[in-house]
PDB file of C-alpha atoms in Angstrom:
ATOM      1  CA  UNK A 885      21.122 -13.597  -7.827  1.00  0.00           C
ATOM      2  CA  UNK A 886      20.517 -16.004  -4.974  1.00  0.00           C
ATOM      3  CA  UNK A 887      22.530 -13.853  -2.571  1.00  0.00           C
ATOM      4  CA  UNK A 888      20.649 -10.736  -3.616  1.00  0.00           C
ATOM      5  CA  UNK A 889      17.368 -12.609  -3.246  1.00  0.00           C
ATOM      6  CA  UNK A 890      18.272 -13.794   0.268  1.00  0.00           C
ATOM      7  CA  UNK A 891      19.335 -10.289   1.332  1.00  0.00           C
ATOM      8  CA  UNK A 892      16.207  -8.444   0.213  1.00  0.00           C
ATOM      9  CA  UNK A 893      13.310 -10.873  -0.162  1.00  0.00           C
ATOM     10  CA  UNK A 894      11.788 -10.143   3.265  1.00  0.00           C
ATOM     11  CA  UNK A 895      11.825  -6.381   2.767  1.00  0.00           C
ATOM     12  CA  UNK A 896      10.507  -6.574  -0.795  1.00  0.00           C
ATOM     13  CA  UNK A 897       7.823  -9.057   0.238  1.00  0.00           C
ATOM     14  CA  UNK A 898       6.729  -6.735   3.015  1.00  0.00           C
ATOM     15  CA  UNK A 899       6.411  -3.837   0.568  1.00  0.00           C
ATOM     16  CA  UNK A 900       4.451  -5.990  -1.856  1.00  0.00           C
ATOM     17  CA  UNK A 901       2.013  -7.340   0.760  1.00  0.00           C
ATOM     18  CA  UNK A 902       1.209  -3.809   1.935  1.00  0.00           C
ATOM     19  CA  UNK A 903      -0.249  -3.056  -1.504  1.00  0.00           C
ATOM     20  CA  UNK A 904      -1.552  -6.479  -2.519  1.00  0.00           C
ATOM     21  CA  UNK A 905      -2.889  -8.312   0.539  1.00  0.00           C
ATOM     22  CA  UNK A 906      -3.905 -11.475  -1.325  1.00  0.00           C
ATOM     23  CA  UNK A 907      -1.060 -13.949  -0.853  1.00  0.00           C
ATOM     24  CA  UNK A 908      -1.262 -15.524  -4.301  1.00  0.00           C
ATOM     25  CA  UNK A 909      -1.533 -12.149  -6.061  1.00  0.00           C
ATOM     26  CA  UNK A 910       1.305 -10.706  -3.971  1.00  0.00           C
ATOM     27  CA  UNK A 911       3.538 -13.647  -4.884  1.00  0.00           C
ATOM     28  CA  UNK A 912       2.823 -13.046  -8.578  1.00  0.00           C
ATOM     29  CA  UNK A 913       3.562  -9.329  -8.241  1.00  0.00           C
ATOM     30  CA  UNK A 914       6.751 -10.050  -6.317  1.00  0.00           C
ATOM     31  CA  UNK A 915       7.899 -12.537  -8.948  1.00  0.00           C
ATOM     32  CA  UNK A 916       7.291 -10.002 -11.740  1.00  0.00           C
ATOM     33  CA  UNK A 917       9.184  -7.408  -9.712  1.00  0.00           C
ATOM     34  CA  UNK A 918      12.156  -9.712  -9.228  1.00  0.00           C
ATOM     35  CA  UNK A 919      12.255 -10.520 -12.933  1.00  0.00           C
ATOM     36  CA  UNK A 920      12.384  -6.800 -13.713  1.00  0.00           C
ATOM     37  CA  UNK A 921      15.010  -6.173 -11.049  1.00  0.00           C
ATOM     38  CA  UNK A 922      17.288  -8.974 -12.230  1.00  0.00           C
ATOM     39  CA  UNK A 923      16.828  -8.012 -15.887  1.00  0.00           C
ATOM     40  CA  UNK A 924      17.694  -4.371 -15.159  1.00  0.00           C
ATOM     41  CA  UNK A 925      20.777  -4.927 -13.006  1.00  0.00           C
ATOM     42  CA  UNK A 926      23.260  -5.064 -15.929  1.00  0.00           C
ATOM     43  CA  UNK A 927      22.193  -1.590 -17.088  1.00  0.00           C
ATOM     44  CA  UNK A 928      21.785  -0.079 -13.624  1.00  0.00           C
ATOM     45  CA  UNK A 929      23.978   2.829 -12.583  1.00  0.00           C
ATOM     46  CA  UNK A 930      24.943   1.564  -9.116  1.00  0.00           C
ATOM     47  CA  UNK A 931      25.128   4.369  -6.558  1.00  0.00           C
ATOM     48  CA  UNK A 932      25.494   2.428  -3.342  1.00  0.00           C
ATOM     49  CA  UNK A 933      23.503  -0.080  -1.364  1.00  0.00           C
ATOM     50  CA  UNK A 934      20.901   2.353   0.001  1.00  0.00           C
ATOM     51  CA  UNK A 935      20.085   3.773  -3.446  1.00  0.00           C
ATOM     52  CA  UNK A 936      19.911   0.213  -4.807  1.00  0.00           C
ATOM     53  CA  UNK A 937      17.532  -0.823  -2.027  1.00  0.00           C
ATOM     54  CA  UNK A 938      15.305   2.201  -2.647  1.00  0.00           C
ATOM     55  CA  UNK A 939      15.285   1.465  -6.385  1.00  0.00           C
ATOM     56  CA  UNK A 940      14.209  -2.156  -5.772  1.00  0.00           C
ATOM     57  CA  UNK A 941      11.405  -0.991  -3.465  1.00  0.00           C
ATOM     58  CA  UNK A 942      10.206   1.395  -6.198  1.00  0.00           C
ATOM     59  CA  UNK A 943      10.162  -1.446  -8.703  1.00  0.00           C
ATOM     60  CA  UNK A 944       7.966  -3.477  -6.329  1.00  0.00           C
ATOM     61  CA  UNK A 945       5.664  -0.514  -5.625  1.00  0.00           C
ATOM     62  CA  UNK A 946       5.279   0.202  -9.349  1.00  0.00           C
ATOM     63  CA  UNK A 947       4.516  -3.446 -10.101  1.00  0.00           C
ATOM     64  CA  UNK A 948       1.932  -3.541  -7.294  1.00  0.00           C
ATOM     65  CA  UNK A 949       0.291  -0.369  -8.595  1.00  0.00           C
ATOM     66  CA  UNK A 950       0.283  -1.798 -12.127  1.00  0.00           C
ATOM     67  CA  UNK A 951      -1.382  -4.960 -10.817  1.00  0.00           C
ATOM     68  CA  UNK A 952      -4.063  -2.949  -8.985  1.00  0.00           C
ATOM     69  CA  UNK A 953      -4.781  -0.843 -12.097  1.00  0.00           C
ATOM     70  CA  UNK A 954      -5.067  -3.942 -14.283  1.00  0.00           C
ATOM     71  CA  UNK A 955      -7.331  -5.664 -11.772  1.00  0.00           C
ATOM     72  CA  UNK A 956      -9.564  -2.592 -11.710  1.00  0.00           C
ATOM     73  CA  UNK A 957      -9.712  -2.531 -15.541  1.00  0.00           C
ATOM     74  CA  UNK A 958     -10.567  -6.242 -15.626  1.00  0.00           C
ATOM     75  CA  UNK A 959     -13.391  -5.799 -13.137  1.00  0.00           C
ATOM     76  CA  UNK A 960     -14.738  -2.887 -15.157  1.00  0.00           C
ATOM     77  CA  UNK A 961     -14.537  -4.846 -18.442  1.00  0.00           C
ATOM     78  CA  UNK A 962     -16.411  -7.750 -16.869  1.00  0.00           C
ATOM     79  CA  UNK A 963     -19.151  -5.359 -15.824  1.00  0.00           C
ATOM     80  CA  UNK A 964     -18.368  -5.733 -12.158  1.00  0.00           C
ATOM     81  CA  UNK A 965     -19.421  -2.683 -10.249  1.00  0.00           C
ATOM     82  CA  UNK A 966     -16.500  -0.921  -8.620  1.00  0.00           C
ATOM     83  CA  UNK A 967     -17.692   0.831  -5.519  1.00  0.00           C
ATOM     84  CA  UNK A 968     -15.612   3.765  -4.406  1.00  0.00           C
ATOM     85  CA  UNK A 969     -16.337   5.101  -0.952  1.00  0.00           C
ATOM     86  CA  UNK A 970     -18.241   8.352  -0.793  1.00  0.00           C
ATOM     87  CA  UNK A 971     -15.539  10.239   1.060  1.00  0.00           C
ATOM     88  CA  UNK A 972     -17.648  13.282   1.873  1.00  0.00           C
ATOM     89  CA  UNK A 973     -20.533  11.295   3.362  1.00  0.00           C
ATOM     90  CA  UNK A 974     -18.174   8.988   5.231  1.00  0.00           C
ATOM     91  CA  UNK A 975     -16.253  11.814   6.841  1.00  0.00           C
ATOM     92  CA  UNK A 976     -19.503  13.581   7.837  1.00  0.00           C
ATOM     93  CA  UNK A 977     -20.945  10.391   9.301  1.00  0.00           C
ATOM     94  CA  UNK A 978     -17.972   9.730  11.550  1.00  0.00           C
ATOM     95  CA  UNK A 979     -17.811  11.481  14.886  1.00  0.00           C
ATOM     96  CA  UNK A 980     -14.989  13.834  15.790  1.00  0.00           C
ATOM     97  CA  UNK A 981     -13.713  11.642  18.633  1.00  0.00           C
ATOM     98  CA  UNK A 982     -12.369   9.270  15.983  1.00  0.00           C
ATOM     99  CA  UNK A 983      -9.955  11.870  14.603  1.00  0.00           C
ATOM    100  CA  UNK A 984      -7.035  10.724  16.735  1.00  0.00           C
ATOM    101  CA  UNK A 985      -5.860   7.168  16.308  1.00  0.00           C
ATOM    102  CA  UNK A 986      -4.562   5.604  19.534  1.00  0.00           C
ATOM    103  CA  UNK A 987      -2.313   2.769  18.419  1.00  0.00           C
ATOM    104  CA  UNK A 988      -0.653   2.014  21.773  1.00  0.00           C
ATOM    105  CA  UNK A 989      -2.389  -1.333  22.253  1.00  0.00           C
ATOM    106  CA  UNK A 990      -1.755  -2.507  18.686  1.00  0.00           C
ATOM    107  CA  UNK A 991       1.015  -4.797  17.571  1.00  0.00           C
ATOM    108  CA  UNK A 992       2.624  -4.056  14.197  1.00  0.00           C
ATOM    109  CA  UNK A 993       0.954  -7.205  12.864  1.00  0.00           C
ATOM    110  CA  UNK A 994      -2.487  -5.995  13.931  1.00  0.00           C
ATOM    111  CA  UNK A 995      -1.944  -2.601  12.319  1.00  0.00           C
ATOM    112  CA  UNK A 996      -0.668  -4.249   9.127  1.00  0.00           C
ATOM    113  CA  UNK A 997      -3.764  -6.458   9.012  1.00  0.00           C
ATOM    114  CA  UNK A 998      -6.048  -3.457   9.481  1.00  0.00           C
ATOM    115  CA  UNK A 999      -4.283  -1.556   6.710  1.00  0.00           C
ATOM    116  CA  UNK A1000      -4.492  -4.585   4.421  1.00  0.00           C
ATOM    117  CA  UNK A1001      -8.283  -4.646   4.938  1.00  0.00           C
ATOM    118  CA  UNK A1002      -8.723  -1.073   3.688  1.00  0.00           C
ATOM    119  CA  UNK A1003     -10.245  -0.529   0.227  1.00  0.00           C
ATOM    120  CA  UNK A1004      -7.594  -0.579  -2.534  1.00  0.00           C
ATOM    121  CA  UNK A1005      -7.505   3.189  -3.039  1.00  0.00           C
ATOM    122  CA  UNK A1006      -7.162   3.992   0.643  1.00  0.00           C
ATOM    123  CA  UNK A1007      -4.593   1.265   1.237  1.00  0.00           C
ATOM    124  CA  UNK A1008      -2.527   2.434  -1.722  1.00  0.00           C
ATOM    125  CA  UNK A1009      -2.501   6.065  -0.599  1.00  0.00           C
ATOM    126  CA  UNK A1010      -1.639   5.096   3.000  1.00  0.00           C
ATOM    127  CA  UNK A1011       1.272   3.010   1.781  1.00  0.00           C
ATOM    128  CA  UNK A1012       2.588   5.653  -0.597  1.00  0.00           C
ATOM    129  CA  UNK A1013       2.163   8.532   1.868  1.00  0.00           C
ATOM    130  CA  UNK A1014       3.127   6.899   5.165  1.00  0.00           C
ATOM    131  CA  UNK A1015       5.584   4.175   4.226  1.00  0.00           C
ATOM    132  CA  UNK A1016       7.119   5.423   0.992  1.00  0.00           C
ATOM    133  CA  UNK A1017       7.110   9.119   1.914  1.00  0.00           C
ATOM    134  CA  UNK A1018       5.395  10.403  -1.229  1.00  0.00           C
ATOM    135  CA  UNK A1019       3.614  13.776  -1.160  1.00  0.00           C
ATOM    136  CA  UNK A1020      -0.018  14.089  -2.243  1.00  0.00           C
ATOM    137  CA  UNK A1021       1.220  15.754  -5.437  1.00  0.00           C
ATOM    138  CA  UNK A1022       3.475  12.769  -6.212  1.00  0.00           C
ATOM    139  CA  UNK A1023       0.698  10.307  -5.367  1.00  0.00           C
ATOM    140  CA  UNK A1024      -1.715  12.215  -7.594  1.00  0.00           C
ATOM    141  CA  UNK A1025       0.701  12.014 -10.512  1.00  0.00           C
ATOM    142  CA  UNK A1026       1.477   8.347  -9.902  1.00  0.00           C
ATOM    143  CA  UNK A1027      -2.173   7.283  -9.600  1.00  0.00           C
ATOM    144  CA  UNK A1028      -3.552   9.761 -12.116  1.00  0.00           C
ATOM    145  CA  UNK A1029      -5.906  11.347  -9.588  1.00  0.00           C
ATOM    146  CA  UNK A1030      -6.173  14.829  -8.107  1.00  0.00           C
ATOM    147  CA  UNK A1031      -4.218  15.865  -5.030  1.00  0.00           C
ATOM    148  CA  UNK A1032      -7.551  16.350  -3.285  1.00  0.00           C
ATOM    149  CA  UNK A1033      -8.508  12.741  -4.029  1.00  0.00           C
ATOM    150  CA  UNK A1034      -5.221  11.540  -2.568  1.00  0.00           C
ATOM    151  CA  UNK A1035      -5.719  13.623   0.576  1.00  0.00           C
ATOM    152  CA  UNK A1036      -9.347  12.473   0.858  1.00  0.00           C
ATOM    153  CA  UNK A1037      -8.349   8.826   0.514  1.00  0.00           C
ATOM    154  CA  UNK A1038      -5.779   9.269   3.293  1.00  0.00           C
ATOM    155  CA  UNK A1039      -8.334  11.032   5.499  1.00  0.00           C
ATOM    156  CA  UNK A1040     -10.897   8.303   4.876  1.00  0.00           C
ATOM    157  CA  UNK A1041      -8.313   5.584   5.591  1.00  0.00           C
ATOM    158  CA  UNK A1042      -7.460   7.233   8.918  1.00  0.00           C
ATOM    159  CA  UNK A1043     -11.149   7.395   9.792  1.00  0.00           C
ATOM    160  CA  UNK A1044     -11.656   3.713   8.933  1.00  0.00           C
ATOM    161  CA  UNK A1045      -8.601   2.721  10.966  1.00  0.00           C
ATOM    162  CA  UNK A1046      -9.723   4.844  13.920  1.00  0.00           C
ATOM    163  CA  UNK A1047     -13.170   3.248  13.830  1.00  0.00           C
ATOM    164  CA  UNK A1048     -11.669  -0.256  13.637  1.00  0.00           C
ATOM    165  CA  UNK A1049      -9.303   0.457  16.540  1.00  0.00           C
ATOM    166  CA  UNK A1050     -12.191   1.826  18.602  1.00  0.00           C
ATOM    167  CA  UNK A1051     -14.201  -1.351  17.868  1.00  0.00           C
ATOM    168  CA  UNK A1052     -11.226  -3.486  18.843  1.00  0.00           C
ATOM    169  CA  UNK A1053     -10.847  -1.657  22.148  1.00  0.00           C
ATOM    170  CA  UNK A1054     -14.570  -2.005  22.840  1.00  0.00           C
ATOM    171  CA  UNK A1055     -14.387  -5.761  22.106  1.00  0.00           C
ATOM    172  CA  UNK A1056     -11.488  -6.146  24.547  1.00  0.00           C
ATOM    173  CA  UNK A1057     -13.402  -4.507  27.419  1.00  0.00           C
TER     174      UNK A1057
END
């Protein structure tokens, strides 16, 4: 278990932090993921290292999504208002010159930080679509939303990132 932990902890941590940017929450999600991984290994049909790695990443993604759903339910039960971005108004309000994202001047760390600052829904869709390679149909099924909502969240995330990058460039000048 220790050897497996040492081999994959950095990659699994990276996956977890993309979905759950709070360090303490991400550590909890990662711990739950590792418990599930270690508990499932005896019954796992091993099909090679790459398939095993992909399976572990999926366990972490599913745990992160479960955490985000539970957090959303808790906020709702406590009467906390959950504000979802108005995707139509946001996309209309942004100018067309923000459509293309120029990431040349960004380090991977800067881009990761910007993604981690996105609203939960946008950040989740970006991670599933860009990093995990899910289609909007798969994301819709996984998150129990429409394909259009998934696509809108991705569009809105790109717009927010483009605006943030533009602000960063302006600040550097």
